[in-house]
Amino acid sequence: MWLKTSCDLSFDITGPIPFVLMMRPRSGAQQWIAREEYRLEPSVPVFEFTDIYGNLCQRLIAPTGVFEVRTSAEVMTSDDTDQAFGAPFVEIQNLPNDVLSYLLPSRYCESDRFHDMASEITAGERLGYNQVAAISTWLRNTIIYCPGSSVVPISAAEVNSKQIGVCRDLAHLGIALCRSLSIPARMVVGYLYRLEPMDLHAWFEAYVGGRWYTFDATQAKLKGGYVAVGYGRDAADVAIYNQFGPAIYPTTQTVGVECISG
Amino acid sequence: MWLKTSCDLSFDITGPIPFVLMMRPRSGAQQWIAREEYRLEPSVPVFEFTDIYGNLCQRLIAPTGVFEVRTSAEVMTSDDTDQAFGAPFVEIQNLPNDVLSYLLPSRYCESDRFHDMASEITAGERLGYNQVAAISTWLRNTIIYCPGSSVVPISAAEVNSKQIGVCRDLAHLGIALCRSLSIPARMVVGYLYRLEPMDLHAWFEAYVGGRWYTFDATQAKLKGGYVAVGYGRDAADVAIYNQFGPAIYPTTQTVGVECISG
Amino acid sequence: MWLKTSCDLSFDITGPIPFVLMMRPRSGAQQWIAREEYRLEPSVPVFEFTDIYGNLCQRLIAPTGVFEVRTSAEVMTSDDTDQAFGAPFVEIQNLPNDVLSYLLPSRYCESDRFHDMASEITAGERLGYNQVAAISTWLRNTIIYCPGSSVVPISAAEVNSKQIGVCRDLAHLGIALCRSLSIPARMVVGYLYRLEPMDLHAWFEAYVGGRWYTFDATQAKLKGGYVAVGYGRDAADVAIYNQFGPAIYPTTQTVGVECISG
Amino acid sequence: MWLKTSCDLSFDITGPIPFVLMMRPRSGAQQWIAREEYRLEPSVPVFEFTDIYGNLCQRLIAPTGVFEVRTSAEVMTSDDTDQAFGAPFVEIQNLPNDVLSYLLPSRYCESDRFHDMASEITAGERLGYNQVAAISTWLRNTIIYCPGSSVVPISAAEVNSKQIGVCRDLAHLGIALCRSLSIPARMVVGYLYRLEPMDLHAWFEAYVGGRWYTFDATQAKLKGGYVAVGYGRDAADVAIYNQFGPAIYPTTQTVGVECISG
């Protein structure tokens, strides 16, 4: 399906502040960016680079005053998201080198402390995709998904103790559980068609059966319509904007996803 | 200035053929891509990757029949192209690691055989930018620039013997001469505002005074309005389309650059 | 000074286990590896790759039985470790792209939660090197350095609450404090000449004044004799061995550093 | 088999000269470096980096006077070199991204001009490994292998016209012929056990059946005992030493390969 995504941010800047934005989706195995727009108001010099995960990042200094970032894209993405029950666990020795770092614990995914819990959740499951599916189902049944319930990112251990979280939190706990079973898992931020309420979204991918598969514990059924903007080990790597110094939040953030063709 | 660039290619494909396209400009130090469009007709799966020079490349299999690629972009680029007479030669030991490979000879730039000639052309010049400027002036005065005079790329040595060439040929000879003096030089393909006749363009950059500078021996005066699409050692690296198997040429190729603001 | 370093590990393996080792130091700006030895007993196939931080990693499957890894190196390293009081803070916009990721929080360095504490510790200090030096002094005066006091890595927040730790723990807290002030900081593991008691060591580097500087809160005075083996965001990235599945510890681990010349 | 390789170079330097050396073999799929030594006399600061092909390169400035480089390594390499008659041609669309650049013409391999000749040489062969084997056999039967017959690298077209060459020349022609058939091919420099006369060696690899295979048209029979030091598109990328400015040749170059175990 063809989707038109958009994300507009507006900031009220009190003094020049360096930003690193991550708001330009890249064409990849699962999506093709046919049109893309990225406007800054006022216009400032921007330096774009590729980070260690392959994301396009935009560096700039936001000037004092109102600063607006308006992005949109037309993206071809598949109608359905691939699922693969039975896809096997990949032995560590057979993982591609660049997948290995997604086995390690990270800021918000303390996978070094979840082995017992993950083993229990996936007891009896066939190794691989089915384990991750069991984790996703467990998340959906156990952690209350409450959009808007947190502002500051919290870690998998904290999510597990609160038993409630936003999309990012469920993804963090899912990732930590996967990694504790030696299944590579990574965070994705982006858009989801028909997300309720509409907002930027976060989900996770696990590497089984020789490729990455999408999992989303916030949705009752895995549908199509995902548009990835950034990949990383967890939310620390994939903030759509990182600004340095005192925290600044957008005065407005408007996100849209519409279908523009069958 | 804000430019709108476009390049449309149409092919008549007689059997499925793998293509690697390089038609998506990237935002960089000198240009900001504010809007970008990339359409394929018919639509086919595309895998995009970043090559060793940092260019975005699109892999696909063109199906039998008419195959059209339509791209356009709105780009902020500077009104003037930086020049820096006096910018010094950078000692090899001070070059960044990733610049070193632009000192080596490549397919169309046999820099290992141009040392004497380059020394003669630049005799008396201050080391660095002025040497490259002398090479560029020499090219402009010596090699007849004749758009459309070649189809198959030829090498610097061949250009030098023919004394005539297209933009690509002048760039190749310029690059070979620079490298023979231990000045890193690279090929750029892209667009130039007000190029006559309008077409895709090629020029070269040399690394002096700690950064890359633009040189274009096809133009009497170095103006602004350059939009880079690909960088490489020479034309072998930066074909806007590489197709494998029997050679195929576009049935139509339409290139446009217009100014969309002051 | 010329140092000979060695690290021998012996494991008792109960079933084939995949390992990723990081035990081969690389020549770099601060050290030159003139001789290097890396033996496995029994000999098994090894695949070496470079991770995202530039470390050389060795992948292998350890077979059942006694498995021994014996490494040694002769390294030229400087007699003194550079210090640079007064070296300025680097504005975010001027940091090299590949340094940016060392500003982000990571598994064991929750820098997103240390801003107030770091501001207090560095109050009145000149921005840059002096801030980091103040952090290092504070660590030395505040956190009890107790080699051997922890086995499982703990995070900066945990270290801060325990007020005691091993070299790794002090480094984690130092890194978290630096990053919370927008100073890039990274973990280093390796060897230190005359470390008491001799063991593998960990310290941290901070990026100020345009380069990385070494800090080590476990030492009363910053001397020379450091040999780096791995760099990363924190201990999660630079384990000298990562094995997957149930935890395995060496039955013996022997580390040596001796001076082999003036 | 375990081999001990060594390569000692001695230069007579008349003024400080920047060098880029490529003399440190890396452990890889086919070889394990168990011991390695790299000495410079006099000792100078060295900066090591990884080039775009993954080779370790050492940058330094050789001082005036006698400058000696002495390297040796103990390497585990296989007793036989893999061959795979019947291994299929890999369709372009299935090649890994990082293999694609080995399809392009390069300085000494003008593959854009060898298609007809390559088709003739491989007429009737099954696509893939057998085509490359036919090219290798043709080279052995056609081009006179004459160690020591050339100093300056010449290109595949020149080799083809001279019908005589050193190892590097045969490899260049083999690579050009492979690429002209859309088979990725690359140059390797390194050591070969029992090479007569003993010297540094060059051969080529072709990518068929999903991996790189070794070909060596200088040898009547493909045996084991290869130790790779550098990989690249052709000799321009894999000089064991690149020095800039007026050409300098070693006053002595001593190469050795001995077997140190069954």
PDB file of N, CA, C and O in Angstrom, chain B residues 18 49 52-53 59 61 92-93 95-97 100 103-108 110 112-113 153-154 158 182 233 236-237 242 244-245, chain D residues 18 49 52-53 59 61 92-93 95-97 100 103-108 110 112-113 153-154 158 182 233 236-237 242 244-245:
ATOM      1  N   PRO B  18      19.042  -6.761 -14.275  1.00  0.00           N
ATOM      2  CA  PRO B  18      19.380  -6.099 -13.019  1.00  0.00           C
ATOM      3  C   PRO B  18      20.013  -4.736 -13.261  1.00  0.00           C
ATOM      4  O   PRO B  18      20.866  -4.581 -14.141  1.00  0.00           O
ATOM      5  N   PHE B  49      21.059   0.755  -0.993  1.00  0.00           N
ATOM      6  CA  PHE B  49      22.210   0.569  -0.107  1.00  0.00           C
ATOM      7  C   PHE B  49      23.182   1.724  -0.299  1.00  0.00           C
ATOM      8  O   PHE B  49      23.068   2.507  -1.234  1.00  0.00           O
ATOM      9  N   ILE B  52      30.655   2.178  -1.084  1.00  0.00           N
ATOM     10  CA  ILE B  52      31.846   2.509  -0.297  1.00  0.00           C
ATOM     11  C   ILE B  52      32.203   3.988  -0.340  1.00  0.00           C
ATOM     12  O   ILE B  52      33.014   4.454   0.450  1.00  0.00           O
ATOM     13  N   TYR B  53      31.611   4.744  -1.251  1.00  0.00           N
ATOM     14  CA  TYR B  53      31.880   6.184  -1.310  1.00  0.00           C
ATOM     15  C   TYR B  53      30.796   6.991  -0.606  1.00  0.00           C
ATOM     16  O   TYR B  53      30.842   8.213  -0.594  1.00  0.00           O
ATOM     17  N   ARG B  59      19.021  -0.847  -6.135  1.00  0.00           N
ATOM     18  CA  ARG B  59      19.101  -2.079  -6.918  1.00  0.00           C
ATOM     19  C   ARG B  59      17.704  -2.556  -7.276  1.00  0.00           C
ATOM     20  O   ARG B  59      16.814  -2.559  -6.426  1.00  0.00           O
ATOM     21  N   ILE B  61      15.346  -5.041 -10.474  1.00  0.00           N
ATOM     22  CA  ILE B  61      15.332  -5.778 -11.741  1.00  0.00           C
ATOM     23  C   ILE B  61      14.274  -5.143 -12.626  1.00  0.00           C
ATOM     24  O   ILE B  61      13.090  -5.133 -12.285  1.00  0.00           O
ATOM     25  N   ILE B  92      50.746  14.499   2.727  1.00  0.00           N
ATOM     26  CA  ILE B  92      50.145  13.160   2.775  1.00  0.00           C
ATOM     27  C   ILE B  92      49.879  12.731   4.224  1.00  0.00           C
ATOM     28  O   ILE B  92      48.836  12.192   4.554  1.00  0.00           O
ATOM     29  N   GLN B  93      50.831  13.003   5.072  1.00  0.00           N
ATOM     30  CA  GLN B  93      50.706  12.527   6.452  1.00  0.00           C
ATOM     31  C   GLN B  93      49.568  13.216   7.195  1.00  0.00           C
ATOM     32  O   GLN B  93      49.138  12.744   8.252  1.00  0.00           O
ATOM     33  N   LEU B  95      46.602  14.016   5.608  1.00  0.00           N
ATOM     34  CA  LEU B  95      45.320  13.742   4.953  1.00  0.00           C
ATOM     35  C   LEU B  95      44.478  12.813   5.832  1.00  0.00           C
ATOM     36  O   LEU B  95      45.003  11.892   6.441  1.00  0.00           O
ATOM     37  N   PRO B  96      43.167  13.040   5.883  1.00  0.00           N
ATOM     38  CA  PRO B  96      42.300  12.076   6.577  1.00  0.00           C
ATOM     39  C   PRO B  96      42.414  10.706   5.898  1.00  0.00           C
ATOM     40  O   PRO B  96      42.619  10.623   4.675  1.00  0.00           O
ATOM     41  N   ASN B  97      42.263   9.654   6.671  1.00  0.00           N
ATOM     42  CA  ASN B  97      42.399   8.308   6.105  1.00  0.00           C
ATOM     43  C   ASN B  97      41.504   8.084   4.895  1.00  0.00           C
ATOM     44  O   ASN B  97      41.913   7.487   3.906  1.00  0.00           O
ATOM     45  N   LEU B 100      42.698   9.215   1.406  1.00  0.00           N
ATOM     46  CA  LEU B 100      43.881   8.604   0.788  1.00  0.00           C
ATOM     47  C   LEU B 100      43.573   7.842  -0.504  1.00  0.00           C
ATOM     48  O   LEU B 100      44.360   7.854  -1.438  1.00  0.00           O
ATOM     49  N   LEU B 103      44.007   9.281  -3.957  1.00  0.00           N
ATOM     50  CA  LEU B 103      45.339   9.521  -4.510  1.00  0.00           C
ATOM     51  C   LEU B 103      45.736   8.435  -5.507  1.00  0.00           C
ATOM     52  O   LEU B 103      46.679   8.615  -6.283  1.00  0.00           O
ATOM     53  N   LEU B 104      45.034   7.314  -5.473  1.00  0.00           N
ATOM     54  CA  LEU B 104      45.439   6.154  -6.272  1.00  0.00           C
ATOM     55  C   LEU B 104      44.917   6.268  -7.699  1.00  0.00           C
ATOM     56  O   LEU B 104      43.883   6.884  -7.952  1.00  0.00           O
ATOM     57  N   PRO B 105      45.626   5.664  -8.651  1.00  0.00           N
ATOM     58  CA  PRO B 105      45.117   5.646 -10.013  1.00  0.00           C
ATOM     59  C   PRO B 105      43.848   4.810 -10.084  1.00  0.00           C
ATOM     60  O   PRO B 105      43.643   3.922  -9.260  1.00  0.00           O
ATOM     61  N   SER B 106      42.991   5.103 -11.045  1.00  0.00           N
ATOM     62  CA  SER B 106      41.749   4.343 -11.175  1.00  0.00           C
ATOM     63  C   SER B 106      41.477   4.102 -12.654  1.00  0.00           C
ATOM     64  O   SER B 106      42.250   4.525 -13.518  1.00  0.00           O
ATOM     65  N   ARG B 107      40.402   3.397 -12.936  1.00  0.00           N
ATOM     66  CA  ARG B 107      40.144   2.940 -14.309  1.00  0.00           C
ATOM     67  C   ARG B 107      40.403   3.997 -15.378  1.00  0.00           C
ATOM     68  O   ARG B 107      41.080   3.731 -16.368  1.00  0.00           O
ATOM     69  N   TYR B 108      39.831   5.173 -15.198  1.00  0.00           N
ATOM     70  CA  TYR B 108      39.906   6.182 -16.249  1.00  0.00           C
ATOM     71  C   TYR B 108      40.880   7.311 -15.917  1.00  0.00           C
ATOM     72  O   TYR B 108      40.927   8.316 -16.607  1.00  0.00           O
ATOM     73  N   GLU B 110      44.721   7.378 -15.160  1.00  0.00           N
ATOM     74  CA  GLU B 110      46.009   6.684 -14.990  1.00  0.00           C
ATOM     75  C   GLU B 110      47.033   7.670 -14.437  1.00  0.00           C
ATOM     76  O   GLU B 110      48.024   8.017 -15.090  1.00  0.00           O
ATOM     77  N   ASP B 112      49.335   7.402 -12.516  1.00  0.00           N
ATOM     78  CA  ASP B 112      50.713   6.917 -12.425  1.00  0.00           C
ATOM     79  C   ASP B 112      51.535   7.287 -13.660  1.00  0.00           C
ATOM     80  O   ASP B 112      52.741   7.058 -13.687  1.00  0.00           O
ATOM     81  N   ARG B 113      50.903   7.844 -14.675  1.00  0.00           N
ATOM     82  CA  ARG B 113      51.650   8.156 -15.892  1.00  0.00           C
ATOM     83  C   ARG B 113      51.598   9.633 -16.282  1.00  0.00           C
ATOM     84  O   ARG B 113      51.828   9.983 -17.439  1.00  0.00           O
ATOM     85  N   PRO B 153      32.934   5.798 -22.017  1.00  0.00           N
ATOM     86  CA  PRO B 153      33.964   6.541 -21.281  1.00  0.00           C
ATOM     87  C   PRO B 153      35.360   6.207 -21.812  1.00  0.00           C
ATOM     88  O   PRO B 153      35.644   5.053 -22.139  1.00  0.00           O
ATOM     89  N   ILE B 154      36.188   7.186 -21.908  1.00  0.00           N
ATOM     90  CA  ILE B 154      37.579   6.946 -22.270  1.00  0.00           C
ATOM     91  C   ILE B 154      38.462   7.467 -21.150  1.00  0.00           C
ATOM     92  O   ILE B 154      38.009   8.239 -20.291  1.00  0.00           O
ATOM     93  N   GLU B 158      43.690   8.632 -23.034  1.00  0.00           N
ATOM     94  CA  GLU B 158      43.016   8.714 -24.332  1.00  0.00           C
ATOM     95  C   GLU B 158      42.495  10.130 -24.599  1.00  0.00           C
ATOM     96  O   GLU B 158      42.581  10.635 -25.713  1.00  0.00           O
ATOM     97  N   SER B 182      50.130  14.167  -6.125  1.00  0.00           N
ATOM     98  CA  SER B 182      49.753  13.802  -4.749  1.00  0.00           C
ATOM     99  C   SER B 182      48.658  14.693  -4.180  1.00  0.00           C
ATOM    100  O   SER B 182      48.555  14.882  -2.964  1.00  0.00           O
ATOM    101  N   ARG B 233      35.834   7.560  -7.599  1.00  0.00           N
ATOM    102  CA  ARG B 233      37.185   7.757  -8.094  1.00  0.00           C
ATOM    103  C   ARG B 233      37.187   8.222  -9.539  1.00  0.00           C
ATOM    104  O   ARG B 233      38.022   8.995  -9.950  1.00  0.00           O
ATOM    105  N   ALA B 236      33.736   5.112 -13.578  1.00  0.00           N
ATOM    106  CA  ALA B 236      33.375   3.723 -13.295  1.00  0.00           C
ATOM    107  C   ALA B 236      32.563   3.605 -12.005  1.00  0.00           C
ATOM    108  O   ALA B 236      31.727   2.719 -11.866  1.00  0.00           O
ATOM    109  N   ASP B 237      32.800   4.505 -11.081  1.00  0.00           N
ATOM    110  CA  ASP B 237      32.129   4.435  -9.776  1.00  0.00           C
ATOM    111  C   ASP B 237      30.802   5.178  -9.740  1.00  0.00           C
ATOM    112  O   ASP B 237      30.004   4.932  -8.841  1.00  0.00           O
ATOM    113  N   ASN B 242      23.950   1.567 -13.749  1.00  0.00           N
ATOM    114  CA  ASN B 242      24.787   0.454 -14.162  1.00  0.00           C
ATOM    115  C   ASN B 242      23.853  -0.695 -14.445  1.00  0.00           C
ATOM    116  O   ASN B 242      23.056  -1.076 -13.595  1.00  0.00           O
ATOM    117  N   PHE B 244      23.768  -4.673 -16.117  1.00  0.00           N
ATOM    118  CA  PHE B 244      24.725  -5.741 -16.341  1.00  0.00           C
ATOM    119  C   PHE B 244      24.220  -6.635 -17.465  1.00  0.00           C
ATOM    120  O   PHE B 244      23.034  -6.818 -17.638  1.00  0.00           O
ATOM    121  N   GLY B 245      25.134  -7.170 -18.196  1.00  0.00           N
ATOM    122  CA  GLY B 245      24.774  -7.912 -19.387  1.00  0.00           C
ATOM    123  C   GLY B 245      24.931  -6.979 -20.573  1.00  0.00           C
ATOM    124  O   GLY B 245      25.609  -5.951 -20.486  1.00  0.00           O
TER     125      GLY B 245
ATOM    126  N   PRO D  18      56.366  10.348   3.310  1.00  0.00           N
ATOM    127  CA  PRO D  18      55.205   9.638   3.857  1.00  0.00           C
ATOM    128  C   PRO D  18      55.002   8.295   3.157  1.00  0.00           C
ATOM    129  O   PRO D  18      55.108   8.209   1.925  1.00  0.00           O
ATOM    130  N   PHE D  49      45.160   2.278  10.126  1.00  0.00           N
ATOM    131  CA  PHE D  49      43.735   2.450   9.843  1.00  0.00           C
ATOM    132  C   PHE D  49      43.273   1.315   8.943  1.00  0.00           C
ATOM    133  O   PHE D  49      44.077   0.580   8.385  1.00  0.00           O
ATOM    134  N   ILE D  52      38.994   1.038   2.710  1.00  0.00           N
ATOM    135  CA  ILE D  52      37.629   0.693   2.307  1.00  0.00           C
ATOM    136  C   ILE D  52      37.460  -0.776   1.948  1.00  0.00           C
ATOM    137  O   ILE D  52      36.346  -1.259   1.831  1.00  0.00           O
ATOM    138  N   TYR D  53      38.547  -1.498   1.781  1.00  0.00           N
ATOM    139  CA  TYR D  53      38.452  -2.923   1.476  1.00  0.00           C
ATOM    140  C   TYR D  53      38.644  -3.775   2.727  1.00  0.00           C
ATOM    141  O   TYR D  53      38.631  -5.005   2.656  1.00  0.00           O
ATOM    142  N   ARG D  59      50.347   4.060   8.375  1.00  0.00           N
ATOM    143  CA  ARG D  59      50.857   5.331   7.877  1.00  0.00           C
ATOM    144  C   ARG D  59      52.032   5.788   8.722  1.00  0.00           C
ATOM    145  O   ARG D  59      51.968   5.733   9.949  1.00  0.00           O
ATOM    146  N   ILE D  61      55.946   8.379   8.513  1.00  0.00           N
ATOM    147  CA  ILE D  61      56.893   9.176   7.741  1.00  0.00           C
ATOM    148  C   ILE D  61      58.274   8.571   7.934  1.00  0.00           C
ATOM    149  O   ILE D  61      58.789   8.519   9.056  1.00  0.00           O
ATOM    150  N   ILE D  92      23.227 -11.000 -10.557  1.00  0.00           N
ATOM    151  CA  ILE D  92      23.550  -9.682  -9.999  1.00  0.00           C
ATOM    152  C   ILE D  92      22.625  -9.316  -8.850  1.00  0.00           C
ATOM    153  O   ILE D  92      23.049  -8.810  -7.814  1.00  0.00           O
ATOM    154  N   GLN D  93      21.358  -9.614  -9.028  1.00  0.00           N
ATOM    155  CA  GLN D  93      20.387  -9.189  -8.010  1.00  0.00           C
ATOM    156  C   GLN D  93      20.580  -9.928  -6.687  1.00  0.00           C
ATOM    157  O   GLN D  93      20.057  -9.517  -5.660  1.00  0.00           O
ATOM    158  N   LEU D  95      23.728 -10.729  -5.511  1.00  0.00           N
ATOM    159  CA  LEU D  95      25.053 -10.454  -4.951  1.00  0.00           C
ATOM    160  C   LEU D  95      24.927  -9.579  -3.700  1.00  0.00           C
ATOM    161  O   LEU D  95      24.099  -8.671  -3.664  1.00  0.00           O
ATOM    162  N   PRO D  96      25.739  -9.848  -2.690  1.00  0.00           N
ATOM    163  CA  PRO D  96      25.765  -8.931  -1.545  1.00  0.00           C
ATOM    164  C   PRO D  96      26.178  -7.533  -2.015  1.00  0.00           C
ATOM    165  O   PRO D  96      26.966  -7.402  -2.970  1.00  0.00           O
ATOM    166  N   ASN D  97      25.666  -6.513  -1.350  1.00  0.00           N
ATOM    167  CA  ASN D  97      25.980  -5.143  -1.763  1.00  0.00           C
ATOM    168  C   ASN D  97      27.474  -4.888  -1.855  1.00  0.00           C
ATOM    169  O   ASN D  97      27.952  -4.242  -2.781  1.00  0.00           O
ATOM    170  N   LEU D 100      29.373  -5.839  -5.089  1.00  0.00           N
ATOM    171  CA  LEU D 100      29.062  -5.175  -6.357  1.00  0.00           C
ATOM    172  C   LEU D 100      30.228  -4.366  -6.927  1.00  0.00           C
ATOM    173  O   LEU D 100      30.422  -4.323  -8.136  1.00  0.00           O
ATOM    174  N   LEU D 103      32.588  -5.646  -9.577  1.00  0.00           N
ATOM    175  CA  LEU D 103      32.140  -5.842 -10.963  1.00  0.00           C
ATOM    176  C   LEU D 103      32.617  -4.709 -11.862  1.00  0.00           C
ATOM    177  O   LEU D 103      32.588  -4.829 -13.088  1.00  0.00           O
ATOM    178  N   LEU D 104      33.022  -3.610 -11.255  1.00  0.00           N
ATOM    179  CA  LEU D 104      33.342  -2.416 -12.039  1.00  0.00           C
ATOM    180  C   LEU D 104      34.769  -2.477 -12.578  1.00  0.00           C
ATOM    181  O   LEU D 104      35.639  -3.102 -11.987  1.00  0.00           O
ATOM    182  N   PRO D 105      35.001  -1.825 -13.707  1.00  0.00           N
ATOM    183  CA  PRO D 105      36.373  -1.759 -14.216  1.00  0.00           C
ATOM    184  C   PRO D 105      37.232  -0.946 -13.251  1.00  0.00           C
ATOM    185  O   PRO D 105      36.731  -0.101 -12.518  1.00  0.00           O
ATOM    186  N   SER D 106      38.526  -1.208 -13.257  1.00  0.00           N
ATOM    187  CA  SER D 106      39.425  -0.480 -12.365  1.00  0.00           C
ATOM    188  C   SER D 106      40.724  -0.180 -13.117  1.00  0.00           C
ATOM    189  O   SER D 106      40.882  -0.555 -14.287  1.00  0.00           O
ATOM    190  N   ARG D 107      41.626   0.513 -12.454  1.00  0.00           N
ATOM    191  CA  ARG D 107      42.815   1.033 -13.134  1.00  0.00           C
ATOM    192  C   ARG D 107      43.478   0.031 -14.073  1.00  0.00           C
ATOM    193  O   ARG D 107      43.770   0.346 -15.214  1.00  0.00           O
ATOM    194  N   TYR D 108      43.752  -1.160 -13.564  1.00  0.00           N
ATOM    195  CA  TYR D 108      44.519  -2.119 -14.357  1.00  0.00           C
ATOM    196  C   TYR D 108      43.656  -3.243 -14.926  1.00  0.00           C
ATOM    197  O   TYR D 108      44.169  -4.205 -15.478  1.00  0.00           O
ATOM    198  N   GLU D 110      40.561  -3.265 -17.354  1.00  0.00           N
ATOM    199  CA  GLU D 110      39.584  -2.552 -18.185  1.00  0.00           C
ATOM    200  C   GLU D 110      38.506  -3.532 -18.639  1.00  0.00           C
ATOM    201  O   GLU D 110      38.365  -3.836 -19.830  1.00  0.00           O
ATOM    202  N   ASP D 112      35.536  -3.314 -19.119  1.00  0.00           N
ATOM    203  CA  ASP D 112      34.564  -2.808 -20.084  1.00  0.00           C
ATOM    204  C   ASP D 112      34.974  -3.110 -21.528  1.00  0.00           C
ATOM    205  O   ASP D 112      34.199  -2.856 -22.443  1.00  0.00           O
ATOM    206  N   ARG D 113      36.152  -3.622 -21.728  1.00  0.00           N
ATOM    207  CA  ARG D 113      36.600  -3.856 -23.097  1.00  0.00           C
ATOM    208  C   ARG D 113      36.967  -5.314 -23.374  1.00  0.00           C
ATOM    209  O   ARG D 113      37.664  -5.611 -24.330  1.00  0.00           O
ATOM    210  N   PRO D 153      53.414  -1.629 -12.819  1.00  0.00           N
ATOM    211  CA  PRO D 153      52.208  -2.381 -13.155  1.00  0.00           C
ATOM    212  C   PRO D 153      51.695  -1.994 -14.536  1.00  0.00           C
ATOM    213  O   PRO D 153      51.742  -0.819 -14.919  1.00  0.00           O
ATOM    214  N   ILE D 154      51.243  -2.966 -15.287  1.00  0.00           N
ATOM    215  CA  ILE D 154      50.609  -2.673 -16.565  1.00  0.00           C
ATOM    216  C   ILE D 154      49.197  -3.224 -16.515  1.00  0.00           C
ATOM    217  O   ILE D 154      48.860  -4.023 -15.649  1.00  0.00           O
ATOM    218  N   GLU D 158      47.208  -4.203 -21.757  1.00  0.00           N
ATOM    219  CA  GLU D 158      48.627  -4.246 -22.097  1.00  0.00           C
ATOM    220  C   GLU D 158      49.198  -5.662 -21.929  1.00  0.00           C
ATOM    221  O   GLU D 158      49.993  -6.125 -22.749  1.00  0.00           O
ATOM    222  N   SER D 182      30.311 -10.313 -15.833  1.00  0.00           N
ATOM    223  CA  SER D 182      29.515 -10.015 -14.632  1.00  0.00           C
ATOM    224  C   SER D 182      29.819 -10.950 -13.473  1.00  0.00           C
ATOM    225  O   SER D 182      28.972 -11.205 -12.612  1.00  0.00           O
ATOM    226  N   ARG D 233      40.646  -3.951  -5.689  1.00  0.00           N
ATOM    227  CA  ARG D 233      40.143  -4.100  -7.044  1.00  0.00           C
ATOM    228  C   ARG D 233      41.251  -4.503  -8.006  1.00  0.00           C
ATOM    229  O   ARG D 233      41.041  -5.229  -8.938  1.00  0.00           O
ATOM    230  N   ALA D 236      46.495  -1.290  -7.900  1.00  0.00           N
ATOM    231  CA  ALA D 236      46.496   0.084  -7.379  1.00  0.00           C
ATOM    232  C   ALA D 236      46.050   0.127  -5.924  1.00  0.00           C
ATOM    233  O   ALA D 236      46.470   0.990  -5.158  1.00  0.00           O
ATOM    234  N   ASP D 237      45.195  -0.813  -5.538  1.00  0.00           N
ATOM    235  CA  ASP D 237      44.649  -0.808  -4.176  1.00  0.00           C
ATOM    236  C   ASP D 237      45.506  -1.573  -3.178  1.00  0.00           C
ATOM    237  O   ASP D 237      45.341  -1.391  -1.969  1.00  0.00           O
ATOM    238  N   ASN D 242      52.956   2.110  -0.407  1.00  0.00           N
ATOM    239  CA  ASN D 242      52.695   3.247  -1.270  1.00  0.00           C
ATOM    240  C   ASN D 242      53.492   4.388  -0.702  1.00  0.00           C
ATOM    241  O   ASN D 242      53.344   4.736   0.476  1.00  0.00           O
ATOM    242  N   PHE D 244      54.743   8.430  -1.554  1.00  0.00           N
ATOM    243  CA  PHE D 244      54.263   9.507  -2.384  1.00  0.00           C
ATOM    244  C   PHE D 244      55.417  10.445  -2.702  1.00  0.00           C
ATOM    245  O   PHE D 244      56.324  10.617  -1.901  1.00  0.00           O
ATOM    246  N   GLY D 245      55.362  11.013  -3.849  1.00  0.00           N
ATOM    247  CA  GLY D 245      56.483  11.811  -4.324  1.00  0.00           C
ATOM    248  C   GLY D 245      57.299  10.942  -5.257  1.00  0.00           C
ATOM    249  O   GLY D 245      56.797   9.936  -5.778  1.00  0.00           O
TER     250      GLY D 245
END
